[in-house]
Amino acid sequence: MTEAYGIDSEVGPLRTVMLHRPGNELRRLTPRNNDKLLFDGIPWVGRAQDEHDAFAQALRDRDVEVLYLGELLTEALNDSGARAAAVQGAIEDLRLGDTLREYLRTALASLDPAALAEALMAGVRNDEVRAGGLVTSLLADEDFLIDPLPNLLFTRDSSVWISDSVAVTSLAMPARVRETQLTELIYKYHPRFAGADKVYDHTLEHVEGGDVLALGPGVLAVGVGERTTPAGVERLARRVFAKGLAHTVLAVPIAQQRATMHLDTVCTMVDVDAVLMYPNMAEEMRALAVTTDGEELHVAEPEPFLVAAAKALGIDTLRRIDTGLDPVTAEREQWDDGNNTLALAPRVCIAYERTVETNARLEESGIEVIRISGSELGSGRGGPRCMSCPVLRDPLTTP
Ligand SMILES: NC(=O)NCCC[C@H](N)C(=O)O
């Protein structure tokens, strides 16, 4: 792996992470659009920023370098090719019509990188521009010409590092599709990532980063459900095998429900050989091990997730941290992202403070839990793992 980027596990000491500090895109959420924009409430933005700053500080306190998506995007937009691609991507929406599209093309092209990045992230409302023409007149003032992207907060989903290659993902929900245009720009044009190999892109079958877990060197688990499709996991497997980035991909079917939208909402690793799993689903989780002989994909029969994972990792057992929670407490804490921990190193993780019981059980199992507040951040339905895209982790030393 290079020094600047690379991930071969969920728990290797975290060195660099990409976050997105929530900004004006959250100020676009209203009771009428929050469902469509995949938020379960209307966050108090100032408090959400405070909570996020504390999250970033907790990472820095443990010597983790924090990169911000908004800053990387602004810097990438210094490149004229990036600017042209960004503008084109933002105005493709068929709702706009020709007059408005050409107006926006000119208006966006005249913005400096910071203002353009802001427009791309926070969107553009009809009454914020004086475009004129039929479409402008027929749309309501509050209609968005360029939709805001409040889910940028969840940097986990729009790109994922697999060994020393980056996968720009292909997001399934219409409200999130444009996020990957921005991560694509960052990885293509930002000098920090010049030369980084790409293993996936946003035009391919749906794969979301929250579904992709690097269980250990050479082994990925990929949730298949509401977001990552069966065809998505197949395409990802073909691509990582072709580049030699993994030897086994475990396809893990998960319930198609909002609460369990990604694999990392029900399962995160907290040690080289231990996972925290949502108790109400842990027993039923199965995995299909996908391998290759260099030509064909081989798909094994479904096995219990922990069994298939241990086999693929070449260890005797993958331990499940048993939180022992009753089903109602477990369901409440899973909804509040109790299972969505971010490992900073083996046996050290960040979790929301509100998932009191899960955190207590983790500590009883020897896991250090760094608690952060997430009362406002959580309204987007994502926890510390969802809000972070690890860019560099130290390789694991053999246990
Ligand atoms: N990995 C994750 O579970 N990310 C959380 C994404 C939440 C976002 N509001 C969504 O519905 O996509």
CSV table of C-alpha atoms and ligand atoms in Angstrom, one decimal:
chain,number,residue,atom,x,y,z
A,1,MET,CA,0.0,0.0,0.0
A,2,THR,CA,1.1,3.6,-0.6
A,3,GLU,CA,1.6,5.9,2.4
A,4,ALA,CA,-1.2,8.3,1.5
A,5,TYR,CA,-4.1,6.0,1.2
A,6,GLY,CA,-5.2,2.4,1.6
A,7,ILE,CA,-7.4,0.3,3.7
A,8,ASP,CA,-7.1,-3.5,4.3
A,9,SER,CA,-9.3,-3.9,7.4
A,10,GLU,CA,-12.1,-2.3,9.5
A,11,VAL,CA,-9.9,-1.9,12.5
A,12,GLY,CA,-6.3,-1.2,11.6
A,13,PRO,CA,-5.1,2.0,13.3
A,14,LEU,CA,-7.0,4.8,11.5
A,15,ARG,CA,-4.6,7.5,10.1
A,16,THR,CA,-6.7,9.6,7.7
A,17,VAL,CA,-10.4,10.0,7.3
A,18,MET,CA,-12.7,12.0,5.1
A,19,LEU,CA,-15.7,13.7,6.8
A,20,HIS,CA,-18.2,16.2,5.7
A,21,ARG,CA,-19.0,19.1,8.1
A,22,PRO,CA,-22.7,19.6,7.8
A,23,GLY,CA,-23.5,23.0,6.2
A,24,ASN,CA,-26.2,24.9,4.3
A,25,GLU,CA,-27.5,21.8,2.6
A,26,LEU,CA,-29.0,20.8,6.0
A,27,ARG,CA,-30.8,24.3,6.0
A,28,ARG,CA,-32.7,23.2,3.0
A,29,LEU,CA,-34.6,20.4,4.8
A,30,THR,CA,-38.3,21.2,5.4
A,31,PRO,CA,-41.2,19.0,6.7
A,32,ARG,CA,-42.3,18.7,3.1
A,33,ASN,CA,-39.0,17.4,1.7
A,34,ASN,CA,-37.3,15.6,4.5
A,35,ASP,CA,-38.7,12.2,3.6
A,36,LYS,CA,-37.6,12.5,0.0
A,37,LEU,CA,-34.2,13.7,1.2
A,38,LEU,CA,-33.9,10.7,3.5
A,39,PHE,CA,-33.9,12.6,6.8
A,40,ASP,CA,-36.2,11.6,9.6
A,41,GLY,CA,-36.5,15.1,11.1
A,42,ILE,CA,-35.3,18.6,10.7
A,43,PRO,CA,-32.0,19.0,12.4
A,44,TRP,CA,-30.9,22.1,14.4
A,45,VAL,CA,-28.0,22.9,12.1
A,46,GLY,CA,-25.8,24.8,14.5
A,47,ARG,CA,-26.0,22.1,17.0
A,48,ALA,CA,-25.4,19.4,14.4
A,49,GLN,CA,-22.2,21.4,13.4
A,50,ASP,CA,-21.1,21.5,17.1
A,51,GLU,CA,-21.7,17.8,17.4
A,52,HIS,CA,-19.8,17.1,14.2
A,53,ASP,CA,-16.9,19.4,15.3
A,54,ALA,CA,-16.7,17.3,18.5
A,55,PHE,CA,-16.6,14.1,16.4
A,56,ALA,CA,-13.7,15.5,14.3
A,57,GLN,CA,-11.9,16.6,17.5
A,58,ALA,CA,-12.3,13.1,19.0
A,59,LEU,CA,-10.6,11.8,15.9
A,60,ARG,CA,-7.8,14.4,16.0
A,61,ASP,CA,-7.2,13.6,19.7
A,62,ARG,CA,-6.3,10.1,18.6
A,63,ASP,CA,-3.9,11.4,15.9
A,64,VAL,CA,-6.3,10.9,13.0
A,65,GLU,CA,-5.9,13.3,10.1
A,66,VAL,CA,-9.3,14.7,9.2
A,67,LEU,CA,-10.0,15.7,5.6
A,68,TYR,CA,-13.2,17.6,4.8
A,69,LEU,CA,-15.1,16.7,1.6
A,70,GLY,CA,-16.2,20.3,1.1
A,71,GLU,CA,-12.6,21.5,1.2
A,72,LEU,CA,-11.4,18.8,-1.1
A,73,LEU,CA,-14.1,19.6,-3.5
A,74,THR,CA,-13.3,23.3,-3.5
A,75,GLU,CA,-9.7,22.6,-4.1
A,76,ALA,CA,-10.5,20.1,-6.9
A,77,LEU,CA,-12.6,22.8,-8.6
A,78,ASN,CA,-9.5,24.9,-9.2
A,79,ASP,CA,-9.0,22.6,-12.2
A,80,SER,CA,-10.9,23.8,-15.3
A,81,GLY,CA,-11.8,20.2,-16.3
A,82,ALA,CA,-13.3,19.6,-12.9
A,83,ARG,CA,-15.3,22.8,-13.1
A,84,ALA,CA,-16.7,21.9,-16.6
A,85,ALA,CA,-17.6,18.4,-15.4
A,86,ALA,CA,-19.2,19.8,-12.2
A,87,VAL,CA,-21.4,22.3,-14.0
A,88,GLN,CA,-22.5,19.7,-16.6
A,89,GLY,CA,-23.4,17.2,-13.9
A,90,ALA,CA,-25.4,19.7,-12.0
A,91,ILE,CA,-27.6,20.8,-14.9
A,92,GLU,CA,-28.5,17.5,-16.5
A,93,ASP,CA,-31.8,17.3,-14.7
A,94,LEU,CA,-34.6,17.1,-17.2
A,95,ARG,CA,-36.8,19.3,-15.0
A,96,LEU,CA,-34.8,22.3,-16.1
A,97,GLY,CA,-35.6,22.7,-19.8
A,98,ASP,CA,-33.2,24.3,-22.2
A,99,THR,CA,-33.5,28.0,-21.2
A,100,LEU,CA,-32.9,27.4,-17.5
A,101,ARG,CA,-30.2,24.9,-18.2
A,102,GLU,CA,-28.2,27.3,-20.3
A,103,TYR,CA,-28.8,30.1,-17.8
A,104,LEU,CA,-27.4,27.9,-15.0
A,105,ARG,CA,-24.5,26.7,-17.1
A,106,THR,CA,-23.4,30.3,-17.5
A,107,ALA,CA,-24.2,31.3,-13.9
A,108,LEU,CA,-22.4,28.4,-12.4
A,109,ALA,CA,-19.4,28.7,-14.6
A,110,SER,CA,-18.9,32.3,-13.4
A,111,LEU,CA,-18.6,31.2,-9.7
A,112,ASP,CA,-15.3,30.9,-7.9
A,113,PRO,CA,-14.4,27.4,-6.7
A,114,ALA,CA,-15.8,27.9,-3.2
A,115,ALA,CA,-19.1,29.3,-4.4
A,116,LEU,CA,-19.5,26.6,-7.0
A,117,ALA,CA,-18.8,23.9,-4.4
A,118,GLU,CA,-21.5,25.6,-2.2
A,119,ALA,CA,-24.0,25.6,-5.0
A,120,LEU,CA,-23.2,21.9,-5.8
A,121,MET,CA,-23.7,20.9,-2.1
A,122,ALA,CA,-26.5,23.2,-0.9
A,123,GLY,CA,-28.3,23.3,-4.2
A,124,VAL,CA,-30.0,26.3,-5.9
A,125,ARG,CA,-33.5,27.4,-5.3
A,126,ASN,CA,-35.7,28.9,-8.0
A,127,ASP,CA,-36.0,32.3,-6.3
A,128,GLU,CA,-32.2,32.5,-5.8
A,129,VAL,CA,-31.6,33.1,-9.5
A,130,ARG,CA,-33.2,35.5,-12.0
A,131,ALA,CA,-33.4,33.1,-14.8
A,132,GLY,CA,-36.6,34.1,-16.5
A,133,GLY,CA,-38.5,31.9,-19.0
A,134,LEU,CA,-41.4,29.5,-18.9
A,135,VAL,CA,-40.0,26.9,-16.5
A,136,THR,CA,-38.9,29.5,-14.0
A,137,SER,CA,-42.3,31.1,-14.0
A,138,LEU,CA,-44.1,27.7,-13.6
A,139,LEU,CA,-42.0,26.5,-10.8
A,140,ALA,CA,-42.6,27.6,-7.2
A,141,ASP,CA,-40.2,29.9,-5.6
A,142,GLU,CA,-39.1,27.2,-3.1
A,143,ASP,CA,-38.5,24.6,-5.8
A,144,PHE,CA,-34.9,23.5,-6.2
A,145,LEU,CA,-33.3,23.8,-9.6
A,146,ILE,CA,-30.3,21.9,-8.2
A,147,ASP,CA,-31.3,19.7,-5.3
A,148,PRO,CA,-29.4,20.0,-2.0
A,149,LEU,CA,-27.3,17.1,-0.8
A,150,PRO,CA,-27.9,16.8,3.0
A,151,ASN,CA,-26.7,13.2,2.9
A,152,LEU,CA,-23.1,14.3,2.0
A,153,LEU,CA,-22.8,14.0,5.8
A,154,PHE,CA,-22.5,10.3,5.3
A,155,THR,CA,-19.2,10.1,3.5
A,156,ARG,CA,-19.1,6.4,4.0
A,157,ASP,CA,-21.5,5.8,1.3
A,158,SER,CA,-20.3,7.8,-1.7
A,159,SER,CA,-16.8,6.3,-1.9
A,160,VAL,CA,-14.9,3.4,-0.2
A,161,TRP,CA,-11.2,2.5,-0.3
A,162,ILE,CA,-10.5,-1.2,-1.0
A,163,SER,CA,-6.8,-1.8,-0.4
A,164,ASP,CA,-5.1,1.0,-2.3
A,165,SER,CA,-7.9,1.5,-4.9
A,166,VAL,CA,-10.9,3.7,-4.4
A,167,ALA,CA,-14.4,2.7,-5.4
A,168,VAL,CA,-16.6,5.7,-6.2
A,169,THR,CA,-19.9,4.1,-5.6
A,170,SER,CA,-23.3,4.1,-7.4
A,171,LEU,CA,-26.0,5.3,-5.0
A,172,ALA,CA,-29.4,3.8,-5.3
A,173,MET,CA,-31.7,6.5,-3.9
A,174,PRO,CA,-32.5,9.4,-6.2
A,175,ALA,CA,-31.8,12.0,-3.5
A,176,ARG,CA,-28.2,10.8,-3.3
A,177,VAL,CA,-27.2,10.0,-6.8
A,178,ARG,CA,-25.5,13.3,-7.4
A,179,GLU,CA,-23.2,12.9,-4.4
A,180,THR,CA,-21.0,10.6,-6.4
A,181,GLN,CA,-20.5,13.2,-9.1
A,182,LEU,CA,-18.7,15.1,-6.3
A,183,THR,CA,-16.6,12.3,-5.0
A,184,GLU,CA,-15.7,11.4,-8.6
A,185,LEU,CA,-14.4,15.0,-9.0
A,186,ILE,CA,-12.4,14.8,-5.8
A,187,TYR,CA,-10.7,11.5,-6.7
A,188,LYS,CA,-10.1,12.5,-10.3
A,189,TYR,CA,-8.9,16.1,-9.9
A,190,HIS,CA,-7.6,16.6,-6.4
A,191,PRO,CA,-3.8,16.5,-6.3
A,192,ARG,CA,-3.8,14.5,-3.1
A,193,PHE,CA,-5.3,11.6,-5.0
A,194,ALA,CA,-3.5,12.0,-8.3
A,195,GLY,CA,-2.6,8.5,-9.5
A,196,ALA,CA,-5.0,6.7,-7.2
A,197,ASP,CA,-6.4,3.6,-8.9
A,198,LYS,CA,-10.1,3.4,-9.3
A,199,VAL,CA,-11.9,0.1,-8.9
A,200,TYR,CA,-15.6,1.2,-9.3
A,201,ASP,CA,-17.5,4.2,-10.6
A,202,HIS,CA,-20.9,5.8,-10.3
A,203,THR,CA,-22.2,4.6,-13.7
A,204,LEU,CA,-22.2,1.0,-12.6
A,205,GLU,CA,-24.7,-1.2,-10.8
A,206,HIS,CA,-25.7,0.1,-7.4
A,207,VAL,CA,-23.2,-0.4,-4.6
A,208,GLU,CA,-23.1,1.8,-1.5
A,209,GLY,CA,-20.1,2.2,0.8
A,210,GLY,CA,-22.1,1.5,4.0
A,211,ASP,CA,-22.6,-2.0,2.7
A,212,VAL,CA,-18.9,-2.7,2.2
A,213,LEU,CA,-16.9,-4.0,5.2
A,214,ALA,CA,-13.2,-4.9,4.9
A,215,LEU,CA,-13.3,-7.8,7.4
A,216,GLY,CA,-9.6,-8.3,7.0
A,217,PRO,CA,-6.9,-8.3,4.3
A,218,GLY,CA,-8.4,-9.8,1.2
A,219,VAL,CA,-11.9,-10.3,2.6
A,220,LEU,CA,-14.9,-8.1,2.0
A,221,ALA,CA,-18.4,-8.5,3.3
A,222,VAL,CA,-21.0,-6.7,1.2
A,223,GLY,CA,-24.6,-6.2,2.3
A,224,VAL,CA,-27.2,-6.8,-0.3
A,225,GLY,CA,-30.6,-5.2,0.3
A,226,GLU,CA,-32.2,-1.8,0.0
A,227,ARG,CA,-29.2,-0.1,-1.5
A,228,THR,CA,-26.6,-2.5,-2.9
A,229,THR,CA,-28.2,-4.7,-5.5
A,230,PRO,CA,-27.3,-8.4,-6.3
A,231,ALA,CA,-25.9,-7.2,-9.6
A,232,GLY,CA,-23.9,-4.5,-7.7
A,233,VAL,CA,-22.1,-7.0,-5.5
A,234,GLU,CA,-21.5,-9.2,-8.5
A,235,ARG,CA,-19.9,-6.3,-10.4
A,236,LEU,CA,-17.8,-5.3,-7.4
A,237,ALA,CA,-16.6,-8.8,-6.9
A,238,ARG,CA,-15.5,-9.1,-10.5
A,239,ARG,CA,-13.7,-5.8,-10.3
A,240,VAL,CA,-11.8,-6.4,-7.0
A,241,PHE,CA,-10.8,-9.9,-8.1
A,242,ALA,CA,-9.6,-8.6,-11.5
A,243,LYS,CA,-7.3,-6.2,-9.6
A,244,GLY,CA,-6.3,-8.7,-7.0
A,245,LEU,CA,-7.7,-6.5,-4.2
A,246,ALA,CA,-9.5,-9.4,-2.4
A,247,HIS,CA,-9.7,-13.1,-2.6
A,248,THR,CA,-13.2,-13.5,-1.1
A,249,VAL,CA,-16.4,-11.4,-1.2
A,250,LEU,CA,-19.1,-12.4,1.2
A,251,ALA,CA,-22.5,-11.4,-0.1
A,252,VAL,CA,-24.7,-10.8,2.9
A,253,PRO,CA,-28.5,-10.4,2.3
A,254,ILE,CA,-30.0,-8.0,4.7
A,255,ALA,CA,-33.6,-7.0,5.4
A,256,GLN,CA,-35.0,-4.4,3.0
A,257,GLN,CA,-36.0,-1.9,5.6
A,258,ARG,CA,-35.1,1.7,6.4
A,259,ALA,CA,-33.6,0.8,9.8
A,260,THR,CA,-31.3,-1.7,8.2
A,261,MET,CA,-30.5,0.1,4.9
A,262,HIS,CA,-26.8,-0.9,5.0
A,263,LEU,CA,-24.8,-3.7,6.4
A,264,ASP,CA,-23.0,-1.3,8.7
A,265,THR,CA,-26.3,-0.4,10.4
A,266,VAL,CA,-26.4,-3.9,11.8
A,267,CYS,CA,-22.8,-5.0,12.0
A,268,THR,CA,-19.5,-3.3,12.6
A,269,MET,CA,-16.1,-4.7,13.5
A,270,VAL,CA,-14.5,-3.7,16.8
A,271,ASP,CA,-11.5,-6.0,16.9
A,272,VAL,CA,-9.5,-8.1,14.4
A,273,ASP,CA,-11.7,-11.0,15.3
A,274,ALA,CA,-14.8,-9.5,16.8
A,275,VAL,CA,-18.0,-7.9,15.5
A,276,LEU,CA,-20.8,-6.0,17.1
A,277,MET,CA,-24.1,-7.2,15.6
A,278,TYR,CA,-27.7,-6.2,16.0
A,279,PRO,CA,-29.0,-9.0,18.2
A,280,ASN,CA,-32.4,-9.2,16.6
A,281,MET,CA,-30.8,-10.2,13.2
A,282,ALA,CA,-27.5,-11.8,14.3
A,283,GLU,CA,-28.8,-15.3,14.3
A,284,GLU,CA,-30.4,-15.2,10.9
A,285,MET,CA,-27.6,-13.4,9.0
A,286,ARG,CA,-26.2,-15.6,6.2
A,287,ALA,CA,-23.4,-15.1,3.7
A,288,LEU,CA,-22.6,-16.5,0.3
A,289,ALA,CA,-18.8,-16.6,-0.2
A,290,VAL,CA,-17.8,-15.5,-3.7
A,291,THR,CA,-14.4,-16.5,-5.0
A,292,THR,CA,-12.8,-16.8,-8.4
A,293,ASP,CA,-10.5,-19.1,-10.3
A,294,GLY,CA,-9.3,-16.2,-12.4
A,295,GLU,CA,-12.1,-16.7,-14.9
A,296,GLU,CA,-15.4,-17.6,-13.4
A,297,LEU,CA,-17.0,-16.5,-10.1
A,298,HIS,CA,-17.7,-19.3,-7.7
A,299,VAL,CA,-20.6,-18.9,-5.3
A,300,ALA,CA,-20.8,-21.1,-2.2
A,301,GLU,CA,-24.0,-22.1,-0.5
A,302,PRO,CA,-25.3,-19.7,2.2
A,303,GLU,CA,-23.7,-20.2,5.6
A,304,PRO,CA,-24.1,-18.4,8.9
A,305,PHE,CA,-22.3,-15.1,8.5
A,306,LEU,CA,-19.9,-15.6,11.4
A,307,VAL,CA,-18.9,-19.1,10.0
A,308,ALA,CA,-18.4,-17.9,6.5
A,309,ALA,CA,-16.4,-14.8,7.7
A,310,ALA,CA,-14.1,-16.9,9.9
A,311,LYS,CA,-13.4,-19.3,7.1
A,312,ALA,CA,-12.6,-16.5,4.6
A,313,LEU,CA,-10.4,-14.8,7.2
A,314,GLY,CA,-8.6,-18.1,8.0
A,315,ILE,CA,-9.3,-17.8,11.7
A,316,ASP,CA,-11.0,-20.3,14.0
A,317,THR,CA,-13.8,-17.9,15.1
A,318,LEU,CA,-15.1,-14.5,14.5
A,319,ARG,CA,-16.4,-13.5,17.8
A,320,ARG,CA,-19.8,-11.8,18.1
A,321,ILE,CA,-19.9,-9.2,21.0
A,322,ASP,CA,-23.1,-10.4,22.7
A,323,THR,CA,-24.8,-7.3,24.0
A,324,GLY,CA,-27.5,-9.4,25.6
A,325,LEU,CA,-30.1,-6.7,25.0
A,326,ASP,CA,-33.8,-7.5,25.1
A,327,PRO,CA,-35.4,-7.2,21.7
A,328,VAL,CA,-37.1,-3.8,22.4
A,329,THR,CA,-33.9,-2.1,23.7
A,330,ALA,CA,-31.9,-3.7,20.9
A,331,GLU,CA,-34.4,-2.3,18.3
A,332,ARG,CA,-34.3,1.2,19.8
A,333,GLU,CA,-30.5,1.3,20.0
A,334,GLN,CA,-30.1,-0.1,16.5
A,335,TRP,CA,-32.4,2.7,15.2
A,336,ASP,CA,-30.1,5.1,17.0
A,337,ASP,CA,-27.0,3.6,15.3
A,338,GLY,CA,-25.8,1.7,18.3
A,339,ASN,CA,-24.3,-0.9,16.0
A,340,ASN,CA,-22.7,1.7,13.7
A,341,THR,CA,-19.4,2.1,15.5
A,342,LEU,CA,-16.2,3.5,13.9
A,343,ALA,CA,-13.1,1.5,14.9
A,344,LEU,CA,-10.0,3.7,15.5
A,345,ALA,CA,-7.9,0.7,16.2
A,346,PRO,CA,-8.4,-2.9,17.5
A,347,ARG,CA,-10.7,-2.6,20.6
A,348,VAL,CA,-11.1,1.2,20.3
A,349,CYS,CA,-14.2,2.7,18.7
A,350,ILE,CA,-16.4,5.8,18.5
A,351,ALA,CA,-20.1,5.5,19.2
A,352,TYR,CA,-23.0,7.8,19.9
A,353,GLU,CA,-23.4,8.4,23.7
A,354,ARG,CA,-27.2,7.8,23.5
A,355,THR,CA,-26.8,4.0,22.8
A,356,VAL,CA,-26.2,3.5,26.5
A,357,GLU,CA,-26.8,-0.2,26.8
A,358,THR,CA,-24.8,-1.2,23.7
A,359,ASN,CA,-21.9,0.9,24.8
A,360,ALA,CA,-21.9,-0.5,28.3
A,361,ARG,CA,-21.8,-4.1,26.9
A,362,LEU,CA,-19.0,-3.2,24.5
A,363,GLU,CA,-16.9,-1.9,27.5
A,364,GLU,CA,-17.7,-5.0,29.5
A,365,SER,CA,-16.2,-6.9,26.5
A,366,GLY,CA,-13.0,-5.0,26.7
A,367,ILE,CA,-13.7,-2.4,23.9
A,368,GLU,CA,-12.9,1.2,24.7
A,369,VAL,CA,-15.8,3.4,23.6
A,370,ILE,CA,-15.3,7.1,22.8
A,371,ARG,CA,-18.7,8.6,23.1
A,372,ILE,CA,-19.9,11.5,21.0
A,373,SER,CA,-23.2,13.3,21.0
A,374,GLY,CA,-25.4,12.8,18.0
A,375,SER,CA,-28.9,14.1,18.9
A,376,GLU,CA,-29.0,16.3,15.7
A,377,LEU,CA,-26.6,14.3,13.5
A,378,GLY,CA,-28.7,11.2,14.1
A,379,SER,CA,-31.7,12.7,12.4
A,380,GLY,CA,-30.2,11.6,9.1
A,381,ARG,CA,-30.1,8.0,10.3
A,382,GLY,CA,-26.4,7.4,10.4
A,383,GLY,CA,-23.8,7.0,13.1
A,384,PRO,CA,-20.0,7.4,13.4
A,385,ARG,CA,-19.2,4.7,10.7
A,386,CYS,CA,-21.7,6.2,8.3
A,387,MET,CA,-20.2,9.7,8.8
A,388,SER,CA,-16.6,8.7,8.0
A,389,CYS,CA,-14.7,7.5,4.9
A,390,PRO,CA,-11.4,6.0,6.1
A,391,VAL,CA,-8.7,6.9,3.6
A,392,LEU,CA,-5.7,5.4,5.4
A,393,ARG,CA,-5.4,2.7,8.0
A,394,ASP,CA,-2.2,1.0,9.1
A,395,PRO,CA,-2.0,-2.5,7.9
A,396,LEU,CA,-3.0,-5.1,10.5
A,397,THR,CA,-0.2,-7.0,12.1
A,398,THR,CA,-1.0,-10.7,12.3
A,399,PRO,CA,-2.8,-11.4,15.6
B,1,LIG,N1,-23.9,3.8,5.9
B,1,LIG,C1,-25.0,4.3,6.3
B,1,LIG,O1,-25.9,3.6,6.9
B,1,LIG,N2,-25.3,5.6,6.0
B,1,LIG,C2,-26.4,6.3,6.5
B,1,LIG,C3,-27.1,6.9,5.4
B,1,LIG,C4,-28.3,7.7,5.8
B,1,LIG,C5,-29.0,8.5,4.7
B,1,LIG,N3,-30.0,9.4,5.3
B,1,LIG,C6,-29.6,7.5,3.8
B,1,LIG,O2,-30.8,7.2,3.9
B,1,LIG,O3,-29.0,7.1,2.8
